[in-house]
Coordinates of C-alpha atoms in Angstrom, one line a residue:
M598 CA -13.1 27.0 -11.7
Q599 CA -15.7 24.2 -12.1
L600 CA -16.1 20.8 -10.5
I601 CA -17.3 18.0 -12.8
E602 CA -18.5 14.7 -11.5
V603 CA -17.0 11.7 -13.4
T604 CA -20.1 10.0 -14.9
T605 CA -18.9 8.9 -18.4
P606 CA -16.1 6.7 -19.8
Q607 CA -14.5 9.8 -21.3
L608 CA -14.5 11.6 -18.0
A609 CA -13.0 8.5 -16.4
R610 CA -10.3 8.6 -19.0
D611 CA -9.8 12.3 -18.2
F612 CA -9.5 11.4 -14.5
L613 CA -6.5 9.2 -15.3
M614 CA -4.9 11.8 -17.5
V615 CA -4.9 14.6 -15.0
Q616 CA -2.1 13.0 -13.1
V617 CA -0.2 12.1 -16.3
Q618 CA -0.3 15.7 -17.5
L619 CA 0.8 17.1 -14.1
Y620 CA 3.8 14.8 -13.8
K621 CA 4.9 14.5 -17.4
K622 CA 8.2 16.5 -16.8
D623 CA 9.0 14.7 -13.5
P624 CA 11.7 12.0 -14.2
N625 CA 10.8 10.1 -11.1
Y626 CA 7.1 9.7 -11.9
I627 CA 6.0 6.2 -13.0
R628 CA 2.5 6.1 -14.4
P629 CA 0.2 3.6 -12.6
L630 CA -1.6 1.0 -14.7
D631 CA -4.9 2.5 -15.9
K632 CA -6.7 -0.7 -15.1
D633 CA -5.5 -0.5 -11.4
I634 CA -7.2 2.9 -11.0
D635 CA -10.3 2.1 -13.0
N636 CA -10.8 -1.1 -11.1
V637 CA -11.2 0.8 -7.8
F638 CA -14.3 2.4 -9.2
D639 CA -15.7 -0.6 -11.1
P640 CA -18.4 -2.6 -9.2
K641 CA -17.5 -5.7 -11.1
K642 CA -13.9 -5.5 -9.8
N643 CA -14.3 -3.8 -6.4
R644 CA -16.7 -5.7 -4.2
L645 CA -16.9 -2.8 -1.8
L646 CA -19.1 -1.0 -4.3
R647 CA -21.8 -3.5 -3.8
N648 CA -22.6 -2.1 -0.4
S649 CA -20.6 1.1 -0.2
E650 CA -20.3 4.4 -2.2
A651 CA -17.7 6.3 -4.2
I652 CA -17.6 9.4 -6.3
R653 CA -15.0 11.2 -8.4
W654 CA -14.6 14.7 -9.5
L655 CA -12.5 16.7 -12.0
L656 CA -11.6 20.3 -11.5
Q657 CA -11.5 22.5 -14.6
D658 CA -10.1 26.0 -14.8
D659 CA -11.8 28.9 -16.7
K660 CA -10.0 27.9 -19.9
G661 CA -11.4 24.4 -19.8
K662 CA -8.1 22.8 -18.7
Y663 CA -8.2 20.1 -16.0
I664 CA -6.2 21.2 -13.0
G665 CA -7.1 18.7 -10.4
R666 CA -9.0 15.5 -9.4
I667 CA -10.2 13.8 -6.3
A668 CA -12.4 10.9 -5.1
A669 CA -14.5 10.4 -2.0
F670 CA -15.8 7.1 -0.6
I671 CA -17.5 5.4 2.3
N672 CA -16.3 1.9 3.1
K673 CA -19.2 0.6 5.2
K674 CA -17.0 -2.2 6.5
T675 CA -14.7 0.3 8.3
A676 CA -16.6 3.6 8.5
N677 CA -18.1 3.0 11.9
T678 CA -15.1 1.3 13.5
Y679 CA -13.6 4.7 14.5
E680 CA -14.6 7.0 17.3
Q681 CA -16.7 8.9 14.7
P682 CA -18.1 7.7 11.4
T683 CA -15.2 8.3 9.0
G684 CA -15.1 8.3 5.2
G685 CA -12.2 8.5 2.8
M686 CA -10.6 11.0 0.4
G687 CA -8.2 9.8 -2.2
F688 CA -6.7 10.0 -5.7
F689 CA -6.0 13.7 -5.0
D690 CA -3.9 15.5 -7.6
C691 CA -3.9 19.3 -8.0
I692 CA -1.8 22.2 -9.3
N693 CA -0.1 24.3 -6.6
N694 CA -3.1 26.4 -5.9
Q695 CA -4.8 26.5 -2.4
E696 CA -8.1 27.7 -3.8
A697 CA -8.2 24.8 -6.2
A698 CA -7.3 22.2 -3.6
N699 CA -9.9 23.6 -1.2
M700 CA -12.6 23.2 -3.8
L701 CA -11.7 19.5 -4.1
F702 CA -11.5 18.9 -0.4
D703 CA -14.8 20.8 0.2
A704 CA -16.6 18.6 -2.4
C705 CA -15.4 15.5 -0.5
R706 CA -16.4 16.9 2.9
D707 CA -19.9 18.0 1.8
W708 CA -20.6 14.7 0.1
L709 CA -19.4 12.6 3.1
Q710 CA -21.2 14.8 5.6
A711 CA -24.5 14.5 3.7
R712 CA -24.2 10.7 4.2
G713 CA -23.6 10.8 7.9
M714 CA -19.9 10.9 8.1
E715 CA -18.2 13.1 10.7
A716 CA -14.6 12.9 9.4
M717 CA -12.5 12.0 6.4
D718 CA -9.1 10.2 6.1
G719 CA -6.9 10.8 3.2
P720 CA -5.3 10.4 0.8
I721 CA -6.3 6.8 1.1
N722 CA -7.6 4.0 -1.1
F723 CA -11.1 2.7 -1.5
G724 CA -10.0 -0.7 -0.5
D725 CA -7.0 -2.4 1.1
R726 CA -4.1 -0.5 2.7
D727 CA -1.5 -2.1 0.5
K728 CA -2.2 0.4 -2.4
W729 CA -2.6 4.1 -2.8
W730 CA -2.4 4.9 0.9
G731 CA -0.9 8.1 2.3
M732 CA 0.6 11.3 0.9
Q733 CA 4.4 11.1 0.3
A734 CA 6.2 13.6 2.6
D735 CA 9.8 12.6 2.2
G736 CA 12.0 10.4 0.0
F737 CA 10.8 11.5 -3.4
Y738 CA 12.4 8.6 -5.3
P739 CA 10.5 6.7 -8.1
P740 CA 7.4 5.1 -6.5
T741 CA 7.1 1.4 -5.9
Y742 CA 4.1 -0.4 -7.4
G743 CA 0.8 0.6 -5.8
M744 CA 2.3 3.5 -3.8
N745 CA 1.3 7.1 -4.1
Y746 CA 3.7 9.6 -5.6
N747 CA 3.1 13.4 -5.3
F748 CA 4.8 16.7 -5.5
P749 CA 6.2 18.1 -2.1
Y750 CA 3.8 21.0 -2.2
Y751 CA 0.8 18.6 -1.6
Q752 CA 1.7 18.6 2.1
Q753 CA 1.1 22.4 2.4
L754 CA -2.1 22.2 0.4
I755 CA -3.5 19.4 2.7
E756 CA -2.3 20.8 6.0
N757 CA -3.4 24.4 5.1
Y758 CA -6.9 23.0 4.7
G759 CA -7.0 21.7 8.2
F760 CA -6.1 18.0 7.8
Q761 CA -3.9 16.7 10.7
V762 CA -1.5 13.7 10.7
F763 CA -3.4 10.6 11.8
F764 CA -0.4 8.5 11.5
K765 CA 2.9 8.5 9.6
Q766 CA 4.1 5.6 7.4
Y767 CA 7.7 4.6 6.9
V768 CA 9.1 2.6 4.0
Y769 CA 12.3 0.9 4.9
F770 CA 15.1 0.0 2.5
R771 CA 18.1 -2.4 2.6
E772 CA 20.5 -4.0 0.2
V773 CA 19.9 -7.8 -0.2
E774 CA 23.4 -8.9 0.3
E775 CA 24.0 -6.7 3.4
K776 CA 24.8 -9.0 6.3
L777 CA 22.2 -9.2 9.1
E778 CA 23.3 -8.0 12.5
E779 CA 24.7 -10.7 14.8
G780 CA 21.9 -9.9 17.3
I781 CA 19.4 -11.1 14.7
Y782 CA 21.0 -14.5 14.6
R783 CA 21.2 -14.8 18.4
K784 CA 17.6 -13.9 18.7
A785 CA 16.5 -16.4 16.1
K786 CA 18.8 -19.2 17.2
Q787 CA 16.5 -20.7 19.9
I788 CA 13.4 -20.7 17.6
L789 CA 15.3 -22.2 14.7
A790 CA 16.6 -25.0 17.0
N791 CA 13.1 -25.8 18.3
P792 CA 11.7 -28.7 16.3
D793 CA 8.2 -27.5 16.8
Y794 CA 8.9 -24.5 14.5
S795 CA 9.5 -24.8 10.8
F796 CA 10.0 -22.2 8.1
R797 CA 9.7 -22.6 4.3
H798 CA 8.9 -20.7 1.2
M799 CA 5.7 -21.3 -0.6
D800 CA 5.0 -23.6 -3.5
K801 CA 2.6 -22.3 -6.2
K802 CA 1.3 -25.8 -6.6
D803 CA -0.3 -25.5 -3.2
L804 CA -1.7 -22.0 -3.7
K805 CA -5.0 -22.8 -1.9
K806 CA -3.2 -24.1 1.2
Y807 CA -0.9 -21.0 1.4
A808 CA -3.9 -18.7 0.8
E809 CA -5.6 -20.2 3.8
D810 CA -2.4 -20.1 5.9
F811 CA -2.0 -16.4 5.0
R812 CA -5.6 -15.7 6.0
T813 CA -5.3 -17.6 9.3
V814 CA -2.3 -15.5 10.4
Y815 CA -3.6 -12.2 8.9
N816 CA -6.9 -12.4 10.8
K817 CA -5.1 -13.0 14.1
A818 CA -2.3 -10.4 13.6
W819 CA -4.0 -7.6 11.7
T820 CA -7.6 -7.3 12.7
K821 CA -6.6 -5.7 16.0
H822 CA -5.5 -2.7 13.9
E823 CA -8.1 0.1 13.9
G824 CA -10.1 0.2 10.7
V825 CA -8.9 -3.3 9.6
K826 CA -11.5 -6.0 9.0
G827 CA -11.0 -9.8 8.9
M828 CA -10.3 -11.5 5.5
S829 CA -12.6 -14.2 4.1
E830 CA -11.5 -17.4 2.4
A831 CA -12.6 -16.0 -1.0
Q832 CA -10.7 -12.7 -0.4
A833 CA -7.5 -14.6 0.5
M834 CA -7.7 -16.8 -2.5
G835 CA -8.5 -13.8 -4.7
A836 CA -5.4 -12.0 -3.4
M837 CA -3.2 -15.1 -4.1
N838 CA -4.6 -15.5 -7.6
Q839 CA -4.0 -11.9 -8.3
M840 CA -0.3 -12.2 -7.2
K841 CA 0.2 -15.6 -8.9
P842 CA 1.5 -14.4 -12.3
I843 CA 4.3 -12.5 -10.7
L844 CA 5.0 -14.6 -7.5
D845 CA 8.5 -15.7 -6.9
E846 CA 8.2 -18.6 -4.6
R847 CA 11.6 -18.1 -3.1
I848 CA 10.7 -14.7 -1.5
V849 CA 7.3 -15.7 0.0
W850 CA 7.8 -17.3 3.4
F851 CA 5.7 -18.9 6.1
G852 CA 6.4 -20.1 9.6
Y853 CA 4.7 -22.9 11.4
Y854 CA 4.4 -24.2 14.9
K855 CA 3.5 -27.8 15.1
D856 CA 2.4 -27.5 11.5
E857 CA 0.0 -24.7 12.3
P858 CA 0.7 -21.4 10.4
V859 CA 1.9 -18.6 12.8
S860 CA 3.8 -16.2 10.5
F861 CA 4.3 -15.0 7.0
M862 CA 6.5 -12.6 5.0
I863 CA 5.3 -11.9 1.5
L864 CA 7.7 -10.2 -0.9
L865 CA 7.2 -9.6 -4.6
P866 CA 9.3 -8.4 -7.5
E867 CA 9.1 -4.6 -7.6
L868 CA 6.9 -4.4 -10.6
N869 CA 7.3 -0.6 -11.2
Q870 CA 10.8 -1.4 -12.5
L871 CA 8.9 -3.2 -15.3
F872 CA 5.7 -1.2 -15.5
K873 CA 7.6 2.0 -16.2
Y874 CA 8.1 0.8 -19.7
V875 CA 4.4 0.3 -20.5
N876 CA 3.1 3.8 -19.9
G877 CA 0.0 2.7 -17.9
K878 CA -1.2 0.2 -20.6
L879 CA -1.1 -3.5 -20.0
D880 CA -2.7 -4.3 -23.4
L881 CA -1.1 -6.9 -25.7
W882 CA 1.8 -4.6 -26.6
G883 CA 2.2 -3.6 -23.0
K884 CA 2.4 -7.3 -22.0
V885 CA 5.0 -7.9 -24.6
K886 CA 7.2 -5.0 -23.3
F887 CA 6.6 -6.2 -19.7
A888 CA 7.7 -9.8 -20.6
F889 CA 10.7 -8.5 -22.5
H890 CA 12.0 -6.3 -19.7
R891 CA 11.4 -9.1 -17.2
W892 CA 13.3 -11.5 -19.4
R893 CA 16.3 -9.2 -19.7
G894 CA 16.5 -8.8 -15.9
A895 CA 15.3 -5.2 -15.6
C896 CA 13.8 -6.0 -12.2
K897 CA 16.5 -5.8 -9.6
A898 CA 14.4 -5.0 -6.5
M899 CA 11.9 -6.8 -4.4
F900 CA 9.2 -5.3 -2.3
G901 CA 7.9 -6.5 1.1
V902 CA 4.2 -6.4 0.8
V903 CA 3.1 -7.7 4.2
F904 CA 4.6 -9.3 7.3
G905 CA 2.6 -10.9 10.2
V906 CA 3.0 -13.0 13.3
S907 CA 0.2 -14.5 15.3
P908 CA -0.1 -12.7 18.6
E909 CA 0.6 -15.8 20.7
H910 CA 4.0 -16.2 19.0
Q911 CA 5.1 -12.6 19.1
R912 CA 8.1 -11.5 21.2
K913 CA 9.6 -15.0 21.1
G914 CA 12.0 -14.4 18.1
V915 CA 9.6 -15.8 15.5
E916 CA 9.9 -12.6 13.5
T917 CA 13.7 -12.8 13.3
A918 CA 13.7 -16.6 12.8
L919 CA 11.6 -16.1 9.7
V920 CA 13.9 -13.4 8.4
V921 CA 17.0 -15.5 9.0
A922 CA 15.5 -18.6 7.4
A923 CA 14.6 -16.6 4.3
S924 CA 18.1 -15.0 4.2
R925 CA 19.7 -18.4 3.9
V926 CA 18.0 -18.9 0.6
V927 CA 18.0 -15.4 -0.8
Q928 CA 21.5 -14.1 0.1
N929 CA 24.6 -15.3 -1.8
N930 CA 22.4 -17.0 -4.3
P931 CA 23.4 -16.4 -7.9
K932 CA 20.0 -17.5 -9.1
I933 CA 18.3 -14.7 -7.1
P934 CA 18.3 -11.5 -9.2
Y935 CA 17.3 -9.0 -6.6
Q936 CA 19.8 -6.5 -5.3
V937 CA 17.7 -4.3 -3.0
M938 CA 14.5 -4.6 -1.0
E939 CA 11.9 -2.1 0.1
M940 CA 9.6 -3.0 2.9
N941 CA 5.9 -1.9 2.5
W942 CA 5.1 0.9 4.8
I943 CA 4.9 0.5 8.6
G944 CA 2.7 2.9 10.5
D945 CA 4.2 4.8 13.4
F946 CA 1.4 3.2 15.5
N947 CA 3.3 -0.1 15.2
P948 CA 6.6 0.5 17.0
K949 CA 7.2 -3.2 17.4
M950 CA 7.3 -3.8 13.6
M951 CA 9.4 -0.6 13.1
N952 CA 11.9 -2.1 15.5
V953 CA 11.9 -5.4 13.6
A954 CA 12.6 -3.5 10.3
V955 CA 15.6 -1.7 11.9
Q956 CA 16.9 -4.9 13.4
C957 CA 16.8 -6.5 10.0
G958 CA 19.0 -3.7 8.6
G959 CA 16.3 -1.5 7.2
R960 CA 16.6 2.3 7.2
I961 CA 13.8 4.8 6.5
Y962 CA 13.7 5.5 2.8
K963 CA 10.4 7.2 2.3
T964 CA 7.8 8.8 4.6
Y965 CA 4.0 9.0 4.0
H966 CA 1.3 10.7 6.0
T967 CA -2.3 9.6 6.4
Y968 CA -4.4 12.6 7.5
R969 CA -7.7 13.0 9.2
Y970 CA -10.0 15.9 9.0
L971 CA -12.8 16.3 11.6
F972 CA -15.9 18.0 10.3
D973 CA -16.6 19.4 13.7
R974 CA -13.7 21.8 14.1
T975 CA -14.2 22.1 17.8
K976 CA -13.8 18.4 18.5
E977 CA -10.6 17.1 19.9
F978 CA -8.3 15.5 17.3
K979 CA -6.8 12.1 18.3
R980 CA -4.0 10.3 16.5
M981 CA -4.1 6.6 15.7
R982 CA -3.7 4.5 18.8
I983 CA -0.3 2.9 19.4
I984 CA -0.4 -0.9 19.2
Q985 CA 1.1 -2.2 22.5

């Protein structure tokens, strides 16, 4: 077997096709958009590459066939926010062969260690946690947009190497028309009756305002998470502009206290229900197919991307009030096409949000693992800290 560093456009193409070839007979597999993967490693698209590093490898067998791939990266914004300098491993795909997997993991370990890292997390993304984060361990249904999908045997390959679960990630599911529990309404009642609080869905005409409202709450609610850095004004606007073409205003909600943003709930149409028809290509013909299937109503699901409440307004019922306010618009509405909802993963380090998901009728649908591997094998392993 031979490791080959990705250094040319053709090898970058081969990097994409390794996964396609591995999963071509799996009916649940949905090919990611080529551009979404390529952009992670493009300095013009991924700003992290201006100050950070990334590398990709292919693994070739003795007959010249590609049997695996992997990437390693150092995000300098987060690498030193942990107990030890920690890099990342991601975009791992491999045949069911431990020796092959070990070669790929060894390449990441050696590359990261040579650059001062003392551990690696994976499989993760070289960027935000909303995409390509974690190895799927349970619930092998068709993947939602931006989520990893893998064979069940990946868990054995990863854990046999010595990776340990840093945290588990749960994706919750519910039917849109399923009635909320009475306790949700009782908990939300006081907040909804308080004139200082207001809840509304976004208006695309005020995209800049909502981008800033999102940033305000995100920086208060999420930067306390280990490994999460604050979001700049440009980053927030960039995220909104990226979502704009597919935003459905009716399922993106914000909460305010005395007109100051204190909560948000961002849901999007579940794009993989449309992207499964384009085979990874969003070229002109791919866009035509995407538009056609969207027009015919092929997208029947929505996906909860992120949910946040400013710390000073937590434990007051703001979370449930936001959900109830949104339900009054979304449920029993013939103009709303969505039948089911998946909630973006919630880490087991965040029991408060797990409880909110359950209260809102969610049930665990898929489970992912984010692993950590300490290079010093004598060092004590510690799981992600629980958010109190």
